[in-house]
Short mmCIF file of C-alpha atoms and ligand atoms in Angstrom, two decimals:
data_model
loop_
_atom_site.label_atom_id
_atom_site.label_comp_id
_atom_site.label_asym_id
_atom_site.label_seq_id
_atom_site.Cartn_x
_atom_site.Cartn_y
_atom_site.Cartn_z
CA MET A 1 -39.88 -9.42 16.90
CA LYS A 2 -36.76 -7.49 16.12
CA ARG A 3 -34.74 -6.57 19.21
CA THR A 4 -33.31 -3.10 19.34
CA ALA A 5 -30.02 -2.40 21.09
CA SER A 6 -30.23 -1.22 24.67
CA PRO A 7 -27.10 -0.21 26.51
CA SER A 8 -26.93 -3.64 28.27
CA SER A 9 -27.24 -5.55 24.89
CA LEU A 10 -25.07 -3.10 22.97
CA ILE A 11 -23.16 -4.81 20.24
CA ARG A 12 -20.14 -3.31 18.64
CA VAL A 13 -19.26 -4.55 15.20
CA GLY A 14 -15.74 -4.25 13.82
CA ILE A 15 -14.98 -5.00 10.18
CA ASP A 16 -11.54 -5.63 8.75
CA LEU A 17 -11.69 -4.96 5.05
CA GLY A 18 -8.77 -6.84 3.53
CA GLY A 19 -7.60 -7.27 -0.03
CA THR A 20 -8.57 -10.96 -0.05
CA LYS A 21 -10.87 -11.43 2.90
CA THR A 22 -13.32 -9.33 4.84
CA GLU A 23 -13.82 -10.29 8.46
CA GLY A 24 -16.32 -9.03 10.97
CA ILE A 25 -16.54 -9.45 14.70
CA ALA A 26 -19.35 -8.64 17.09
CA LEU A 27 -18.30 -7.65 20.60
CA GLY A 28 -20.57 -7.58 23.60
CA ALA A 29 -20.79 -4.76 26.18
CA ALA A 30 -17.78 -6.03 28.07
CA GLY A 31 -15.68 -6.41 24.94
CA GLU A 32 -16.24 -10.16 24.75
CA GLU A 33 -16.41 -11.85 21.35
CA ARG A 34 -20.01 -12.78 20.48
CA ALA A 35 -19.71 -13.77 16.83
CA ARG A 36 -17.23 -13.67 13.99
CA VAL A 37 -17.64 -14.08 10.22
CA ARG A 38 -15.14 -14.12 7.39
CA VAL A 39 -15.93 -13.91 3.69
CA PRO A 40 -13.92 -13.35 0.53
CA THR A 41 -13.57 -9.70 -0.51
CA PRO A 42 -15.19 -9.03 -3.87
CA ARG A 43 -12.04 -7.73 -5.49
CA GLY A 44 -12.37 -4.90 -8.01
CA ASP A 45 -16.12 -4.36 -7.35
CA TYR A 46 -16.85 -1.38 -5.21
CA GLY A 47 -20.63 -1.81 -5.03
CA ALA A 48 -20.24 -5.46 -4.07
CA THR A 49 -17.70 -4.49 -1.40
CA VAL A 50 -20.19 -2.10 0.21
CA ARG A 51 -22.93 -4.76 0.01
CA THR A 52 -20.69 -7.50 1.43
CA ILE A 53 -19.91 -5.37 4.50
CA ALA A 54 -23.58 -4.49 4.95
CA ASP A 55 -24.47 -8.26 4.75
CA LEU A 56 -21.74 -9.03 7.18
CA VAL A 57 -23.08 -6.56 9.69
CA ALA A 58 -26.62 -8.03 9.26
CA ARG A 59 -25.28 -11.58 9.81
CA LEU A 60 -23.43 -10.55 12.97
CA GLU A 61 -26.44 -8.81 14.27
CA SER A 62 -28.67 -11.72 13.59
CA ALA A 63 -26.15 -14.14 15.17
CA THR A 64 -26.13 -12.03 18.34
CA GLY A 65 -29.82 -11.29 18.32
CA SER A 66 -29.21 -7.56 18.19
CA ALA A 67 -29.86 -4.58 15.96
CA GLY A 68 -28.45 -1.12 15.55
CA ALA A 69 -24.96 -2.22 16.43
CA THR A 70 -22.26 0.48 16.21
CA VAL A 71 -19.97 -0.20 13.29
CA GLY A 72 -16.30 0.54 12.75
CA ILE A 73 -14.47 -0.44 9.63
CA GLY A 74 -10.69 -0.80 9.17
CA ILE A 75 -9.74 -0.17 5.58
CA PRO A 76 -6.49 -0.19 3.59
CA GLY A 77 -5.69 3.42 2.90
CA ALA A 78 -7.52 6.30 4.47
CA VAL A 79 -10.32 8.75 3.92
CA SER A 80 -8.54 11.89 2.79
CA PRO A 81 -9.30 14.90 5.02
CA ALA A 82 -8.87 17.06 1.92
CA THR A 83 -11.38 15.36 -0.33
CA GLY A 84 -13.43 12.99 1.84
CA LEU A 85 -12.56 10.25 -0.59
CA VAL A 86 -10.50 7.08 -0.07
CA LYS A 87 -6.84 7.34 -1.02
CA ASN A 88 -3.77 5.11 -0.78
CA ALA A 89 -5.75 1.86 -0.74
CA ASN A 90 -4.01 -1.15 -2.09
CA SER A 91 -7.56 -2.40 -2.76
CA THR A 92 -7.54 0.14 -5.56
CA TRP A 93 -11.22 -0.08 -6.37
CA LEU A 94 -11.90 1.87 -3.16
CA ILE A 95 -9.73 4.81 -4.29
CA GLY A 96 -11.61 8.00 -5.00
CA LYS A 97 -14.85 6.69 -3.45
CA PRO A 98 -16.89 8.31 -0.61
CA PHE A 99 -16.72 5.01 1.27
CA ASP A 100 -17.79 6.30 4.64
CA GLN A 101 -20.88 7.92 3.14
CA ASP A 102 -21.77 4.92 1.10
CA MET A 103 -21.42 2.58 4.09
CA ALA A 104 -23.46 4.91 6.26
CA GLU A 105 -26.14 4.92 3.67
CA ALA A 106 -26.08 1.16 3.19
CA LEU A 107 -26.21 0.51 6.99
CA LYS A 108 -28.54 3.39 7.77
CA ARG A 109 -26.39 4.57 10.62
CA PRO A 110 -23.15 6.44 11.15
CA VAL A 111 -20.02 4.39 10.68
CA ARG A 112 -16.47 4.99 11.74
CA ILE A 113 -13.71 4.34 9.21
CA GLU A 114 -10.07 4.06 10.06
CA ASN A 115 -6.85 2.94 8.43
CA ASP A 116 -6.36 -0.75 9.09
CA ALA A 117 -2.81 -0.26 10.39
CA ASN A 118 -4.02 2.38 12.80
CA CYS A 119 -6.63 -0.11 14.00
CA LEU A 120 -3.93 -2.68 14.54
CA ALA A 121 -1.75 -0.22 16.43
CA VAL A 122 -4.55 0.88 18.69
CA SER A 123 -5.41 -2.76 19.39
CA GLU A 124 -1.89 -3.66 20.23
CA ALA A 125 -1.56 -0.57 22.41
CA ALA A 126 -4.81 -1.44 24.24
CA ASP A 127 -4.19 -5.02 25.19
CA GLY A 128 -1.52 -6.53 22.90
CA ALA A 129 2.22 -6.32 22.37
CA GLY A 130 2.24 -2.60 23.17
CA ALA A 131 0.02 -2.71 26.28
CA GLY A 132 1.43 -0.25 28.85
CA CYS A 133 3.67 1.60 26.30
CA GLY A 134 3.04 5.26 25.59
CA VAL A 135 4.10 5.08 21.96
CA VAL A 136 3.38 2.08 19.82
CA PHE A 137 4.27 1.44 16.20
CA ALA A 138 2.58 -1.39 14.33
CA ALA A 139 3.38 -2.48 10.83
CA ILE A 140 0.90 -4.29 8.68
CA LEU A 141 1.87 -6.62 5.84
CA GLY A 142 -1.27 -7.55 4.05
CA THR A 143 -2.14 -7.14 0.41
CA GLY A 144 -0.43 -3.80 1.01
CA CYS A 145 2.14 -2.67 3.48
CA GLY A 146 1.39 0.08 5.98
CA ALA A 147 1.84 1.08 9.56
CA GLY A 148 0.34 3.14 12.38
CA ILE A 149 1.63 5.05 15.33
CA VAL A 150 -0.34 5.34 18.50
CA VAL A 151 0.49 7.82 21.28
CA ASP A 152 -1.26 7.35 24.58
CA GLY A 153 -3.87 5.12 23.03
CA ARG A 154 -4.79 7.36 20.10
CA PRO A 155 -3.59 7.01 16.55
CA LEU A 156 -1.50 9.78 15.08
CA ARG A 157 -3.26 10.44 11.82
CA GLY A 158 -1.45 13.51 10.73
CA ARG A 159 -2.71 16.25 8.48
CA ASN A 160 -2.90 13.98 5.50
CA ALA A 161 -4.12 10.93 7.34
CA ILE A 162 -0.94 9.06 6.57
CA GLY A 163 0.74 9.15 9.96
CA GLY A 164 2.85 6.07 10.34
CA GLU A 165 2.60 4.91 6.75
CA TRP A 166 5.93 3.41 5.86
CA GLY A 167 4.98 1.05 3.12
CA HIS A 168 5.85 3.25 0.18
CA ASN A 169 8.32 5.67 1.57
CA PRO A 170 12.07 5.86 0.69
CA LEU A 171 14.14 3.75 2.97
CA PRO A 172 17.32 4.74 4.72
CA TRP A 173 20.68 3.24 3.65
CA PRO A 174 19.84 2.52 0.03
CA THR A 175 21.91 -0.18 -1.54
CA ASP A 176 23.44 0.11 -5.06
CA GLU A 177 20.67 -1.81 -6.59
CA GLU A 178 18.17 0.66 -5.17
CA ARG A 179 19.81 3.74 -6.52
CA PRO A 180 18.72 6.15 -7.82
CA GLY A 181 15.49 5.33 -6.12
CA ALA A 182 12.91 6.41 -8.62
CA ALA A 183 13.77 3.76 -11.18
CA LEU A 184 13.31 1.05 -8.56
CA LEU A 185 10.19 2.52 -7.13
CA LEU A 186 8.75 2.76 -10.54
CA ARG A 187 8.15 -1.00 -10.28
CA GLN A 188 5.39 -0.29 -7.83
CA ILE A 189 3.23 1.23 -10.44
CA ARG A 190 0.47 -0.86 -11.85
CA LEU A 191 0.63 -0.33 -15.52
CA PRO A 192 -2.21 -0.65 -17.96
CA GLY A 193 -2.47 -4.07 -19.54
CA ASN A 194 0.65 -6.15 -19.47
CA LEU A 195 3.16 -3.34 -19.40
CA ARG A 196 5.93 -3.23 -16.93
CA VAL A 197 8.77 -1.03 -15.97
CA ARG A 198 12.30 -2.25 -15.51
CA PRO A 199 15.64 -0.61 -15.26
CA ARG A 200 17.57 -0.77 -18.48
CA GLY A 201 21.00 -2.42 -18.73
CA ARG A 202 22.61 -5.02 -16.55
CA ARG A 203 20.25 -7.47 -14.97
CA ARG A 204 21.25 -9.17 -11.82
CA PRO A 205 21.00 -12.93 -11.82
CA PRO A 206 18.31 -14.18 -9.43
CA THR A 207 19.68 -15.14 -6.05
CA ASP A 208 18.32 -16.69 -2.99
CA HIS A 209 18.22 -15.00 0.42
CA ARG A 210 21.91 -15.88 1.02
CA GLY A 211 22.95 -14.28 -2.29
CA ALA A 212 23.49 -17.73 -3.93
CA PRO A 213 21.98 -18.38 -7.37
CA ASP A 214 18.34 -19.24 -6.87
CA ARG A 215 17.61 -22.58 -8.55
CA GLY A 216 14.03 -23.63 -8.37
CA GLY A 217 10.74 -22.15 -7.38
CA HIS A 218 9.95 -18.94 -9.03
CA ARG A 219 12.85 -17.25 -10.82
CA GLY A 220 14.17 -14.49 -8.66
CA ALA A 221 11.85 -15.29 -5.78
CA GLY A 222 14.79 -15.84 -3.41
CA GLY A 223 16.30 -12.52 -4.30
CA ALA A 224 13.04 -10.81 -3.85
CA ARG A 225 12.60 -12.36 -0.44
CA ARG A 226 16.11 -11.33 0.54
CA ARG A 227 15.52 -7.73 -0.54
CA ARG A 228 12.19 -7.71 1.19
CA GLY A 229 13.70 -8.84 4.43
CA ARG A 230 16.34 -6.10 4.20
CA ARG A 231 13.85 -3.41 3.34
CA HIS A 232 11.48 -4.23 6.03
CA ALA A 233 14.32 -4.50 8.57
CA ARG A 234 15.74 -1.06 7.88
CA PRO A 235 12.93 1.15 9.02
CA ALA A 236 12.06 -1.43 11.72
CA GLY A 237 15.48 -0.95 13.26
CA GLY A 238 14.21 2.00 15.31
CA PRO A 239 11.33 1.34 17.60
CA ALA A 240 11.89 -0.51 20.87
CA ARG A 241 8.77 -2.57 20.43
CA ALA A 242 7.15 -3.06 17.09
CA ARG A 243 4.32 -5.26 16.08
CA ALA A 244 3.72 -6.76 12.65
CA GLY A 245 0.21 -7.65 11.52
CA GLY A 246 -1.38 -8.64 8.23
CA ASP A 247 -1.68 -11.93 6.48
CA ARG A 248 1.59 -12.15 4.66
CA GLN A 249 4.89 -13.54 5.92
CA CYS A 250 7.34 -11.13 7.33
CA PRO A 251 11.04 -11.98 7.72
CA GLY A 252 11.22 -9.89 10.93
CA PRO A 253 13.47 -7.01 11.75
CA GLY A 254 17.07 -7.62 10.91
CA ARG A 255 16.61 -11.20 9.95
CA ASP A 256 16.07 -13.15 6.79
CA ARG A 257 12.95 -15.29 6.38
CA ALA A 258 14.57 -18.19 8.24
CA GLY A 259 15.31 -15.80 11.06
CA ARG A 260 19.01 -16.35 10.67
CA ARG A 261 20.86 -13.57 8.99
CA PRO A 262 21.45 -10.24 10.57
CA VAL A 263 20.72 -7.56 8.07
CA GLU A 264 23.32 -4.87 7.84
CA PRO A 265 22.66 -1.34 6.65
CA GLY A 266 25.94 -1.44 4.68
CA VAL A 267 25.79 1.97 2.99
CA PRO A 268 25.51 5.31 4.66
CA LEU A 269 22.32 7.20 4.58
CA ARG A 270 21.92 9.29 1.53
CA ARG A 271 19.58 12.19 1.51
CA LEU A 272 17.08 11.90 -1.30
CA THR A 273 17.01 14.93 -3.51
CA PRO A 274 13.93 16.38 -5.24
CA GLY A 275 14.88 14.71 -8.50
CA ASP A 276 14.84 11.36 -6.71
CA ARG A 277 11.30 11.95 -5.62
CA PRO A 278 9.97 8.43 -5.57
CA LEU A 279 6.65 7.54 -6.99
CA GLY A 280 4.28 7.06 -4.26
CA LEU A 281 1.63 4.66 -3.48
CA HIS A 282 -0.11 3.23 -6.49
CA GLY A 283 1.65 5.74 -8.74
CA GLN A 284 0.57 8.79 -6.86
CA PRO A 285 3.30 11.30 -6.17
CA GLY A 286 4.55 10.41 -2.76
CA HIS A 287 1.96 10.68 -0.07
CA ALA A 288 1.23 14.29 -0.51
CA ASP A 289 -2.44 15.05 -0.64
CA PRO A 290 -3.31 16.96 -2.62
CA PRO A 291 -0.08 16.66 -4.68
CA ARG A 292 1.96 19.82 -4.19
CA ARG A 293 3.66 19.44 -7.47
CA PRO A 294 3.54 16.90 -10.22
CA TRP A 295 6.43 14.55 -10.47
CA ARG A 296 8.18 14.16 -13.69
CA PHE A 297 11.22 12.55 -15.21
CA GLU A 298 13.96 14.54 -16.75
CA ARG A 299 15.42 14.44 -20.19
CA GLY A 300 17.97 11.67 -20.31
CA PRO A 301 21.45 11.63 -21.80
CA ARG A 302 20.17 10.38 -25.14
CA GLY A 303 17.64 13.05 -25.39
CA ARG A 304 14.86 10.58 -25.04
CA LEU A 305 12.29 10.96 -22.60
CA ALA A 306 10.21 10.31 -20.15
CA VAL A 307 6.72 10.08 -19.17
CA ALA A 308 5.33 12.14 -16.56
CA ALA A 309 1.92 12.05 -15.18
CA ARG A 310 0.21 13.82 -12.41
CA GLY A 311 -1.30 11.74 -9.70
CA GLY A 312 -4.31 13.22 -8.20
CA ARG A 313 -7.50 12.36 -6.53
CA GLY A 314 -6.75 8.74 -6.32
CA GLN A 315 -6.41 8.06 -9.99
CA ARG A 316 -3.51 6.03 -11.19
CA SER A 317 -0.73 7.68 -13.00
CA LYS A 318 -0.67 7.04 -16.63
CA LEU A 319 2.36 5.66 -18.29
CA TYR A 320 2.91 4.74 -21.86
CA SER A 321 4.86 2.08 -23.65
CA GLY A 322 7.37 2.64 -26.37
CA LEU A 323 9.12 5.47 -24.63
CA SER A 324 12.34 5.51 -22.67
CA ILE A 325 12.15 6.81 -19.19
CA THR A 326 14.97 8.34 -17.30
CA SER A 327 15.35 9.62 -13.82
CA ARG A 328 18.16 12.01 -13.10
CA GLY A 329 19.95 10.81 -16.23
CA VAL A 330 19.70 7.13 -15.35
CA PRO A 331 17.82 5.45 -18.06
CA GLY A 332 15.14 2.85 -17.62
CA THR A 333 12.77 1.32 -20.05
CA LEU A 334 9.10 1.09 -20.14
CA SER A 335 8.40 -1.94 -22.13
CA PRO A 336 5.93 -4.73 -22.60
CA PRO A 337 7.15 -8.04 -21.30
CA PRO A 338 8.43 -10.36 -24.01
CA PRO A 339 7.43 -12.32 -26.05
CA ARG A 340 3.94 -10.85 -26.32
CA ARG A 341 3.96 -7.21 -27.12
CA ALA A 342 1.22 -5.31 -25.56
CA ALA A 343 -0.38 -2.64 -27.67
CA VAL A 344 1.14 0.80 -27.35
CA ALA A 345 -1.33 2.91 -25.51
CA ALA A 346 -2.02 6.22 -27.18
CA PRO A 347 -1.01 9.08 -24.95
CA ARG A 348 -4.06 10.80 -23.73
CA PRO A 349 -4.69 13.05 -20.78
CA SER A 350 -6.39 11.47 -17.82
CA ARG A 351 -9.89 12.55 -17.03
CA THR A 352 -8.62 15.06 -14.56
CA GLY A 353 -6.06 16.39 -16.93
CA GLY A 354 -3.39 14.23 -15.46
CA VAL A 355 -0.60 14.13 -18.01
CA SER A 356 1.71 16.92 -17.20
CA GLU A 357 4.39 16.23 -19.69
CA LEU A 358 5.05 13.83 -22.51
CA VAL A 359 8.00 14.36 -24.77
CA ARG A 360 9.09 12.24 -27.61
CA GLU A 361 12.42 12.25 -29.31
O1 LIG B 401 -3.72 -2.78 3.99
C1 LIG B 401 -2.39 -2.60 4.42
C2 LIG B 401 -1.85 -1.22 4.13
O2 LIG B 401 -1.80 -1.02 2.78
C3 LIG B 401 -1.99 0.32 2.49
O3 LIG B 401 -3.19 0.59 1.80
C4 LIG B 401 -0.81 0.74 1.73
O4 LIG B 401 -0.68 0.03 0.49
C5 LIG B 401 -2.02 1.08 3.80
O5 LIG B 401 -2.78 2.22 3.86
C6 LIG B 401 -2.59 -0.01 4.62
O6 LIG B 401 -2.41 0.24 6.02
#
């Protein structure tokens, strides 16, 4: 006979939906761990993701001999208060979906959805590194990079449900290689097919984390590691106690990966101007929701232009190959990686009328 949950046998199920794995835990009435299951996340398949979580809940309930457990799910990104749809998820197949509703329907009960970094921050504030602290900041380095702020035990979501998100924001003390900002941040965009964006002109030779030429391993990996260390260190310089979660390695505030080198800010803080407006998460404009104005690139010195696309309800911005892009007069190129040339995508408006400007020479 199926047992139903009574207050004494109440099971609380928590699910961590990650980019590579999905893990569920069943907690007993006193918060003790009763069961735990981890499965691969069906990447790219929204329906399968919903089913996987529903199966996980069923497995946890059967492992604990319970039914009707309460369910909370930590997700990358957030459910937008404006649209009720998922936004900012590095697991991009969730973007634009009514995930909370679909999960409630699949599980036949209400579910609570929260940003994974907020879950981490609440957990650390409750009984982890931030226990006893009034304000706790926790950074998560998983498939994506995010963070949460908790005040007096409750997450600060903010009006756009992005409170604490630091992963895709401009950093203080930009270095020369990061200026003017937008050109660099353009690299974050996932382009259709094989296309990629790179700044035009001088290319820095790959270096390791000490700045020496990187010989071996992946080309440029050392340089990337060094930059990553610096960039994570800068915003982390502030809080008294910070906690990093997620399943990727983090060099740690102010240190390189080996924990040796202090990271110095080097250059003074430069205020970003509207023209520097970086592309936000997954090509959306900043973190604004809904976008207050479309971003665009300006006409460059050679009169060539620019692609501009409007982000919007979770859809990716569209960029096209074969055009030059500029940002505040600093040219970059949008090109297919050699030697195989990707087909030039024909400019076409996105389904929601996304292309705001497209100018050819
Ligand atoms: O999953 C880790 C983090 O990645 C993000 O989706 C950003 O890419 C955040 O919203 C989340 O907290």
